[in-house]
Coordinates of C-alpha atoms and ligand atoms in Angstrom, one line a residue:
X169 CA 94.8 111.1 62.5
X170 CA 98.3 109.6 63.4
X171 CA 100.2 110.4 66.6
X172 CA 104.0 109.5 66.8
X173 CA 105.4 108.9 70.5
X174 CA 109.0 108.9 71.2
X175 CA 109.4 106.6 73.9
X176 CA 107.5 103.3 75.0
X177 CA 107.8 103.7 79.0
X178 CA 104.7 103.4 80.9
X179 CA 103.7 107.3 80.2
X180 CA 104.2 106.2 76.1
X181 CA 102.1 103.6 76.9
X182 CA 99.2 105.3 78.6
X183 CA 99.4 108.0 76.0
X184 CA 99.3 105.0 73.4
X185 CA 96.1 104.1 75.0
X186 CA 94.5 107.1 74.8
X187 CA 95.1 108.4 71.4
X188 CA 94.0 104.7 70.0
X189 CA 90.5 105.2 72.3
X190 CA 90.5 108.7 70.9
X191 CA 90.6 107.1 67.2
X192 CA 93.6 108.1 66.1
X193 CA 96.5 105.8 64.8
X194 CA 99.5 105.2 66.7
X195 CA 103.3 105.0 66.3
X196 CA 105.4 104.4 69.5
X197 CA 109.2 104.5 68.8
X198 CA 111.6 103.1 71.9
X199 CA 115.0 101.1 71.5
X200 CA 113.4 98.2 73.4
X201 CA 111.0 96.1 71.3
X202 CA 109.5 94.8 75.0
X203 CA 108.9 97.8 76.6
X204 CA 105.3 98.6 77.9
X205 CA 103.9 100.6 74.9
X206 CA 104.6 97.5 73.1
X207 CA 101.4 95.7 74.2
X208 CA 98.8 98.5 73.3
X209 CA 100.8 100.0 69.8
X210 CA 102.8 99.3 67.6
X211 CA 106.2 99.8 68.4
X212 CA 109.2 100.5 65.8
X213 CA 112.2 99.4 68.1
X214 CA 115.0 101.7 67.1
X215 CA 117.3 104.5 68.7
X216 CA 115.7 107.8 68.5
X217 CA 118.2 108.9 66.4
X218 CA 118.3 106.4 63.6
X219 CA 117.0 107.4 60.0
X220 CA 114.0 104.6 60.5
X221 CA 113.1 106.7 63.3
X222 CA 112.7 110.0 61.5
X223 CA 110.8 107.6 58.4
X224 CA 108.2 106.1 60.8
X225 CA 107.3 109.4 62.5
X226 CA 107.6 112.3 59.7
X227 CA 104.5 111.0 58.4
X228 CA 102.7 111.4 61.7
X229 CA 99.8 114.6 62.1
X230 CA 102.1 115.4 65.2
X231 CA 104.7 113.8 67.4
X232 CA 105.3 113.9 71.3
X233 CA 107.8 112.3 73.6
X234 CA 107.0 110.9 76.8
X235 CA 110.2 112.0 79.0
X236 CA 112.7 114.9 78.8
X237 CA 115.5 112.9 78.4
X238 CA 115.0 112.1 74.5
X239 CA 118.1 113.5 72.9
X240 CA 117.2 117.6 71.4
X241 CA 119.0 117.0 68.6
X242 CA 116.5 114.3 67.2
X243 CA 113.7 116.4 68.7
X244 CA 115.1 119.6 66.4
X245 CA 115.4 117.5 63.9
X246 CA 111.5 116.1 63.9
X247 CA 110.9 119.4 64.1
X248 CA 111.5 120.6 60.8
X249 CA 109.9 117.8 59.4
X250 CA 106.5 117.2 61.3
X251 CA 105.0 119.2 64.3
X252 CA 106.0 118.1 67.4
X253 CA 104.7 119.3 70.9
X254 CA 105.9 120.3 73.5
X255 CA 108.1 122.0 71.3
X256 CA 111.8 122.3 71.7
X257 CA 111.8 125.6 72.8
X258 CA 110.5 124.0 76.6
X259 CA 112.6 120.9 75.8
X260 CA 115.7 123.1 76.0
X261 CA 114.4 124.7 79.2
X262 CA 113.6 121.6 81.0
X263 CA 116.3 119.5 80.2
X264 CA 119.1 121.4 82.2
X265 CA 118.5 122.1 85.8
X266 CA 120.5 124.9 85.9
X267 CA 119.0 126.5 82.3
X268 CA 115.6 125.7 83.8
X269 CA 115.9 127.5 87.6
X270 CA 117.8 130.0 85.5
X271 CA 114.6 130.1 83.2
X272 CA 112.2 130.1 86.0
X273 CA 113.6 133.0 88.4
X274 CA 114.2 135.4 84.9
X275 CA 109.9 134.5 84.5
X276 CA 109.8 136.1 88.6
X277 CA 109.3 132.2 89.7
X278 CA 110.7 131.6 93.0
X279 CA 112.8 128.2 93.7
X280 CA 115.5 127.2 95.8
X281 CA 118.7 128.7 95.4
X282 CA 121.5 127.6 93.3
X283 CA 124.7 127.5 91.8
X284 CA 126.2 125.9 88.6
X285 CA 129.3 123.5 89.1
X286 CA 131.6 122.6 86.7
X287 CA 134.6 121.6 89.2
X288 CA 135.2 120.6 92.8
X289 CA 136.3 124.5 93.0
X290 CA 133.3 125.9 92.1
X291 CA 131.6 123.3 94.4
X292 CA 133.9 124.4 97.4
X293 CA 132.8 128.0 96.5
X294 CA 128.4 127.3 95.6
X295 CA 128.6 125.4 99.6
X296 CA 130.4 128.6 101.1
X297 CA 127.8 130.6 99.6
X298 CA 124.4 128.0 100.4
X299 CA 125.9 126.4 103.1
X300 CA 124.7 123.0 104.8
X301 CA 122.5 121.0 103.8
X302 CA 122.7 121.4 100.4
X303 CA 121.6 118.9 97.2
X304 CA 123.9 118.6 94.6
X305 CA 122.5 117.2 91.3
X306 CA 123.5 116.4 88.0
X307 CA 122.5 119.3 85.6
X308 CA 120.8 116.9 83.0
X309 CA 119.7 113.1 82.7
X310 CA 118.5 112.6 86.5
X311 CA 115.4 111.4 87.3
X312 CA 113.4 109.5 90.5
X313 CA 116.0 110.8 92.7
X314 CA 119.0 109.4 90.2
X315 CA 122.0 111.8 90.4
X316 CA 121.4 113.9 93.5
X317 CA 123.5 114.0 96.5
X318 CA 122.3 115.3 99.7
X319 CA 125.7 117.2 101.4
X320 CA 125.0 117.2 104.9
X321 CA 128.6 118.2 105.7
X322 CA 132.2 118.8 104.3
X323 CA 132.4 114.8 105.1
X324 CA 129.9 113.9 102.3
X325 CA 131.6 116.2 99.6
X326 CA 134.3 113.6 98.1
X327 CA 132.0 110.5 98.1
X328 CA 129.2 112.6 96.2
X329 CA 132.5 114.0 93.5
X330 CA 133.7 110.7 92.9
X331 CA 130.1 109.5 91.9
X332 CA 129.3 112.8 90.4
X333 CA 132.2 112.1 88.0
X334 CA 132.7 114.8 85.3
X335 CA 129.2 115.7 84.8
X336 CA 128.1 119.0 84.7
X337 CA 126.0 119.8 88.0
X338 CA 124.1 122.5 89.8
X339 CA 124.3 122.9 93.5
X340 CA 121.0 123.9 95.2
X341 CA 120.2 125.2 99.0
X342 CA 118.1 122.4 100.7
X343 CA 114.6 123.4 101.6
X344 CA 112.9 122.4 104.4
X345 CA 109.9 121.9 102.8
X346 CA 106.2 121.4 104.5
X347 CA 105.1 119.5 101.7
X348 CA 105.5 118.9 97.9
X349 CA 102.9 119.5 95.6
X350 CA 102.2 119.3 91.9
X351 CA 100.0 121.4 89.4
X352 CA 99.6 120.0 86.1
X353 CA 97.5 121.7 83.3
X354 CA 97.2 121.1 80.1
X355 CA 97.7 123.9 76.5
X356 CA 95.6 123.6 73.6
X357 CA 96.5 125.0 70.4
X358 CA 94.9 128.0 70.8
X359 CA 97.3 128.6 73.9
X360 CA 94.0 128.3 76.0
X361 CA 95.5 126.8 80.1
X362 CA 93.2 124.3 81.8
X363 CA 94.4 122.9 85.4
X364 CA 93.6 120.0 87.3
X365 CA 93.7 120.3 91.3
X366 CA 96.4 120.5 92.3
X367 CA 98.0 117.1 93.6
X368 CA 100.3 116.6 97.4
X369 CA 103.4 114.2 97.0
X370 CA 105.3 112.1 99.6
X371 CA 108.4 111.0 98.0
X372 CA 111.0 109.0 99.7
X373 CA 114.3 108.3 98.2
X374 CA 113.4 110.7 95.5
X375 CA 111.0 108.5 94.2
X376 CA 107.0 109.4 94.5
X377 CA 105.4 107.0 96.5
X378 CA 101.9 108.1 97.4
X379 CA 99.7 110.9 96.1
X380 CA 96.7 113.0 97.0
X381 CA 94.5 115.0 94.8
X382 CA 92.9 117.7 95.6
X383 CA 96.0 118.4 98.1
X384 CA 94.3 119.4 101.5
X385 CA 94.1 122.8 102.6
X386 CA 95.0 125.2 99.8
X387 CA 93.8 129.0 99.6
X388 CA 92.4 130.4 96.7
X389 CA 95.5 132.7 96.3
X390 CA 97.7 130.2 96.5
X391 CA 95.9 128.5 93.8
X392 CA 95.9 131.5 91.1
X393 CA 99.5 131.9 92.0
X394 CA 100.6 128.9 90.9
X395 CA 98.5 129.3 87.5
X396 CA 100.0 132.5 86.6
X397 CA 103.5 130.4 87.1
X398 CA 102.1 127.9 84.2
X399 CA 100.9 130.4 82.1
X400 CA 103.6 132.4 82.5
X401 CA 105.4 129.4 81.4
X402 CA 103.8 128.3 78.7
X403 CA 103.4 131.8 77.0
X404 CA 106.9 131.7 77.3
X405 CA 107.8 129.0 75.3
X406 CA 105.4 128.8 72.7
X407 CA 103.5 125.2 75.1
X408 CA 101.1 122.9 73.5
X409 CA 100.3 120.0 75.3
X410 CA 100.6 119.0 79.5
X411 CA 103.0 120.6 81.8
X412 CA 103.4 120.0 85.3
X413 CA 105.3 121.9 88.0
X414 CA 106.6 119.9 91.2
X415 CA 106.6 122.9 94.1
X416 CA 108.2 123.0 97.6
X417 CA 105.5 124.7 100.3
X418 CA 107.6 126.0 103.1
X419 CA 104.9 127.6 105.6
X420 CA 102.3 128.3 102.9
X421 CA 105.2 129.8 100.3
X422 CA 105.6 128.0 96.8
X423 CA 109.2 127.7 95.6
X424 CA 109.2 125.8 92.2
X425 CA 111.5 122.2 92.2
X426 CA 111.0 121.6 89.0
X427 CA 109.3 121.8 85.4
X428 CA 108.0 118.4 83.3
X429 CA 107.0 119.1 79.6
X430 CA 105.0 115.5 79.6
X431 CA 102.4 113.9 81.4
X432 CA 103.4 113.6 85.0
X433 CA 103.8 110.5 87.7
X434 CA 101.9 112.6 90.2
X435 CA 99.1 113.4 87.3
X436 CA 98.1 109.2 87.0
X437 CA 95.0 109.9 89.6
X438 CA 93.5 111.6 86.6
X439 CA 92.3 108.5 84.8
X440 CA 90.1 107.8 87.0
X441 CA 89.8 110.8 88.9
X442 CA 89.4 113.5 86.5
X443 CA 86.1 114.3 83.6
X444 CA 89.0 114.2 81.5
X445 CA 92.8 112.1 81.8
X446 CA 96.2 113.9 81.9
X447 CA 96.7 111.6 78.7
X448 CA 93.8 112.0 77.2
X449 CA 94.2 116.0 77.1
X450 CA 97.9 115.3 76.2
X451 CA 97.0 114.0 72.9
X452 CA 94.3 116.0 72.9
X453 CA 96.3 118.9 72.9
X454 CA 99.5 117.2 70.7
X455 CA 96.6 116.4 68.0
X456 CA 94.9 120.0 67.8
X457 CA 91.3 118.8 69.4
X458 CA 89.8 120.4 72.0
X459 CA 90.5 119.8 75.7
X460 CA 87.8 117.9 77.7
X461 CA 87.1 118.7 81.3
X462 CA 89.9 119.2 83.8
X463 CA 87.2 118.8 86.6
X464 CA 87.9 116.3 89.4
X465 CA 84.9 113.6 90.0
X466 CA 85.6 113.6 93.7
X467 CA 89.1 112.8 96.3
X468 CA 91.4 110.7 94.6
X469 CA 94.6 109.0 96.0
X470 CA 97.8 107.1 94.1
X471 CA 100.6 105.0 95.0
X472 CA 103.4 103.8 92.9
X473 CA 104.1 100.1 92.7
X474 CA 108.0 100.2 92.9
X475 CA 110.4 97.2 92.8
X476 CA 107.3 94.6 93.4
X477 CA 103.8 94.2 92.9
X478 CA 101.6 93.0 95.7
X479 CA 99.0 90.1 95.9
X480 CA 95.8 90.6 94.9
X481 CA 94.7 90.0 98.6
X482 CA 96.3 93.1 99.3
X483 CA 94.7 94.9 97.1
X484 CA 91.4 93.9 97.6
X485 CA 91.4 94.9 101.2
X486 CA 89.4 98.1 99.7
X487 CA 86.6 98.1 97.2
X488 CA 87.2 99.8 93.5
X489 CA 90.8 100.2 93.6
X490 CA 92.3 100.3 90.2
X491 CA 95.3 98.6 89.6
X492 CA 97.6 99.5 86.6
X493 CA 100.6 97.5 85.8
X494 CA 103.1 98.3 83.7
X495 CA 104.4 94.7 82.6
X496 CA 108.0 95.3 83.4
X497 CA 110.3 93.0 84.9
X498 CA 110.6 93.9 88.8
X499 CA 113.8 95.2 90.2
X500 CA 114.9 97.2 92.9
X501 CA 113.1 100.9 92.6
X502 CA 111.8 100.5 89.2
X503 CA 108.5 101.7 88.5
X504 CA 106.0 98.6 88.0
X505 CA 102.5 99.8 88.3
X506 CA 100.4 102.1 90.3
X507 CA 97.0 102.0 92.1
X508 CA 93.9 104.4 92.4
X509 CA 91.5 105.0 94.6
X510 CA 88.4 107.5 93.8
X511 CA 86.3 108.4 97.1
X512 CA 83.4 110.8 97.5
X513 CA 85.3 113.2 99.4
X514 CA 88.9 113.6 101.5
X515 CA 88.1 111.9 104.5
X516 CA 86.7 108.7 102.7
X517 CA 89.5 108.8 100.1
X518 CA 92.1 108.9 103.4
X519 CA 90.4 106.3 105.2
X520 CA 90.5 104.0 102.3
X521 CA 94.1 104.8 101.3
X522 CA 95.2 104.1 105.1
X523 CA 93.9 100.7 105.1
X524 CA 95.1 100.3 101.1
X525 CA 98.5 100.9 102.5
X526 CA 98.6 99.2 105.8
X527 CA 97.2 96.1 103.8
X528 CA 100.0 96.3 101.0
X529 CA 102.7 96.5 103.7
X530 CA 105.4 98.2 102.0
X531 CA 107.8 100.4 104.2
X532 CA 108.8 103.1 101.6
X533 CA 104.8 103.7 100.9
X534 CA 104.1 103.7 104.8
X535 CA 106.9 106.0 105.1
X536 CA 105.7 108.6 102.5
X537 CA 102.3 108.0 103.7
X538 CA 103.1 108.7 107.4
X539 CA 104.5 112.1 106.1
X540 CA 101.3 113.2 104.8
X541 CA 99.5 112.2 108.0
X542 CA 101.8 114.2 110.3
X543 CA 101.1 117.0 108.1
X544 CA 97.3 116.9 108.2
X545 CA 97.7 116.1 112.1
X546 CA 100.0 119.2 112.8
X547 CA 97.8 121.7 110.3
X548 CA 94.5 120.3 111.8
X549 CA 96.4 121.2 115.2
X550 CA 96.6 124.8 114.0
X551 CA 100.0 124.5 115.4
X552 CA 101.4 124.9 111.8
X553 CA 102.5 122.5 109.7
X554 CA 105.5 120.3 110.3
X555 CA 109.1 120.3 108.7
X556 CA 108.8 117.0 106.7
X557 CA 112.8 116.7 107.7
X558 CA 115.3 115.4 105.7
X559 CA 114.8 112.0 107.3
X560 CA 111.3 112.5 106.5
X561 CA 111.2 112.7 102.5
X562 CA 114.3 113.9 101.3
X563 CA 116.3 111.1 99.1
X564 CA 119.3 109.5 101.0
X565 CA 122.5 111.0 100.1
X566 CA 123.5 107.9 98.2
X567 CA 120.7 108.6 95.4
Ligands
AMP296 P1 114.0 116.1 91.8 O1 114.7 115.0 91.0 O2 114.6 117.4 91.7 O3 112.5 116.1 91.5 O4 114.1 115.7 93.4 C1 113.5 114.5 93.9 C2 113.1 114.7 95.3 O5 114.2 115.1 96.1 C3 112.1 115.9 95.4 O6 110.8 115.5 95.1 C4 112.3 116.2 96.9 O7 111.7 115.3 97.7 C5 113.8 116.1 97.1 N1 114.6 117.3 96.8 C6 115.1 117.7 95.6 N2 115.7 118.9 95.7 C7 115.5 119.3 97.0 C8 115.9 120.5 97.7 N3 116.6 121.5 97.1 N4 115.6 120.6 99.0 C9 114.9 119.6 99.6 N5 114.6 118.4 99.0 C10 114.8 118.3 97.7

């Protein structure tokens, strides 16, 4: 069998990796001949949209894409020629935040409130209406915090216009969130839903930092709610492969942030934390052969490697951690690697990860991490979970 992968990011190459262990044969297509796919598949290094792209990929079993950004047009295109999962009919959905919240409260899916903008009018009348604070973002293309604004008053409007340009944008209320959590499951062809636990994210700057899986004190009901959202979802449009939700708890209520139609950043703990990977399953699913086990094989914990990668002294300062690279050149918030750690149980796993993270030293990761601590603290307290804050989590307005 032959799977074709539109993009060659870290996520293409993971996938790469697992369809080649799965025996099939693999075709990566990105516009960079160096990117990380690159050393695991081969890579044709072309823009999506050029004929060679549509030559090397129409003669795939099936294609998949490895971020929501790849243009629709190519996507509709492949289409008609070869199967491609997810199909565009989430593509479309996910691609637009306003199409997508729009999408999501018409499927009786709660999330923030909202209000397109097309002009500083509108935006004038969407603040009126949600008031302060409020996070304005770019309706496509923004990713890892890229394109947001946080309005904290009238004084932040202009600065967040004049960088907000002429793009189409949707204005949502801000939530004071508890915590953010993921749930990621995985469609076969057969339309059969499997989930993994669900995951707890600390993000600071918009950009995940550190995550824990299974997040900690989640009640059943909670649990079966948010896997009637997915299926809901994925009836919907028709899904085949993984999906994963990113969700706002705000004193035990789930508001959905957002929808990804790929494998997920907060979904990594699963190669070494799951019976079965988020990657594997993905091509799994993209391939037509039946899912493995979603099961977890104990508490796992990730963080992201972002801008630089630390020593291996660091690392070593706890036994077993698995470190993944991604073989890009560092800069400034870019995504270089991640770690994880696989314990028995949660209190091993957040011993481990405490002293993973006090030994790698990195302020952004301590910062997220001391997030999900004050959490546990306060909900151990019975007190009721803290307001993670905008100071806390929440990007800076300059993201
Ligand atoms: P997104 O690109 O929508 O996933 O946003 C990145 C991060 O920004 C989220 O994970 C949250 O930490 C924060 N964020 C986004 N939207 C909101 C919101 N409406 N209220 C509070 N925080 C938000």
């Amino acid at each position: 069998m032959r799977i074709g992968i539109l993009g060659g990011g870290q996520l293409g190459a993971l996938l790469a990796e697992q369809a080649l262990r799965l025996g099939a044969a693999v075709q990566v297509v990105d516009p960079q001949v160096d990117c990380p796919a690159a050393a695991v598949a081969p890579v044709l290094a072309a823009p999506f949209d050029a004929p060679e792209t549509t030559r090397a990929l129409e003669w795939c079993d099936a294609v998949t894409y490895e971020f929501e950004g790849v243009p629709l047009d190519v996507c509709q295109r492949l289409e008609t020629r070869v199967p491609l999962f997810p199909g565009t009919a989430a593509l479309e959905v996910v691609r637009d935040r306003f199409v997508e919240k729009r999408f999501l409260r018409a499927q009786g899916i709660p999330t923030a409130e909202f209000r397109p903008v097309s002009s500083p009018h509108e935006l004038d009348s969407a603040l009126d209406a949600l008031g302060f604070p409020a996070v304005l973002k770019t309706r496509a293309d923004g990713y890892d915090g890229k394109g947001q604004w946080l309005l904290s008053s009238r004084d932040d409007v202009p600065d967040a216009l004049r960088q907000l340009g002429s793009r189409p944008a949707i204005l949502e209320a801000f939530v004071p969130f508890d915590r953010e959590l993921s749930l990621i499951g995985v469609c076969d062809a057969d339309g059969e839903l499997r989930t993994w636990a669900p995951t707890e994210n600390a993000h600071v700057g918009g950009i995940l930092r550190v995550s824990r899986s299974p997040a900690r004190g989640l009640g059943a009901s909670q649990l079966d709610t948010g896997r009637r959202w997915l299926g809901r979802i994925c009836d919907t449009t028709d899904y085949r492969g993984v999906i994963a939700v990113e969700l706002f708890e705000v004193q035990g209520r789930w508001l959905v942030n957002e929808i990804a139609c790929r494998v997920h950043n907060s979904g990594h703990w699963t190669l070494d934390g799951a019976e079965t990977s988020q990657f594997e399953n993905h091509v799994r699913a993209v391939l037509g052969l039946p899912l493995g086990d979603t099961a977890s094989r104990g508490s796992s914990a990730m963080v992201n490697l972002i801008g630089a990668v630390p020593s291996e002294a660091a690392v070593s300062a706890v036994s077993d951690a698995r470190v993944y690279l991604y073989g890009k050149t560092p800069r400034p918030r870019r995504k270089l690697g991640h770690i994880n750690l696989l314990r028995g149980d949660d209190e091993a796993r957040d011993r481990s990860l405490r002293t993973l993270i006090d030994a790698l030293g990195d302020r952004e990761m301590s910062r997220a991490h001391a997030s999900i601590a004050r959490f546990d603290e306060l909900s151990a307290d019975a007190a009721g979970p803290a307001s993670a804050g905008p100071d806390c989590e929440h990007p800076s307005p300059t993201i």
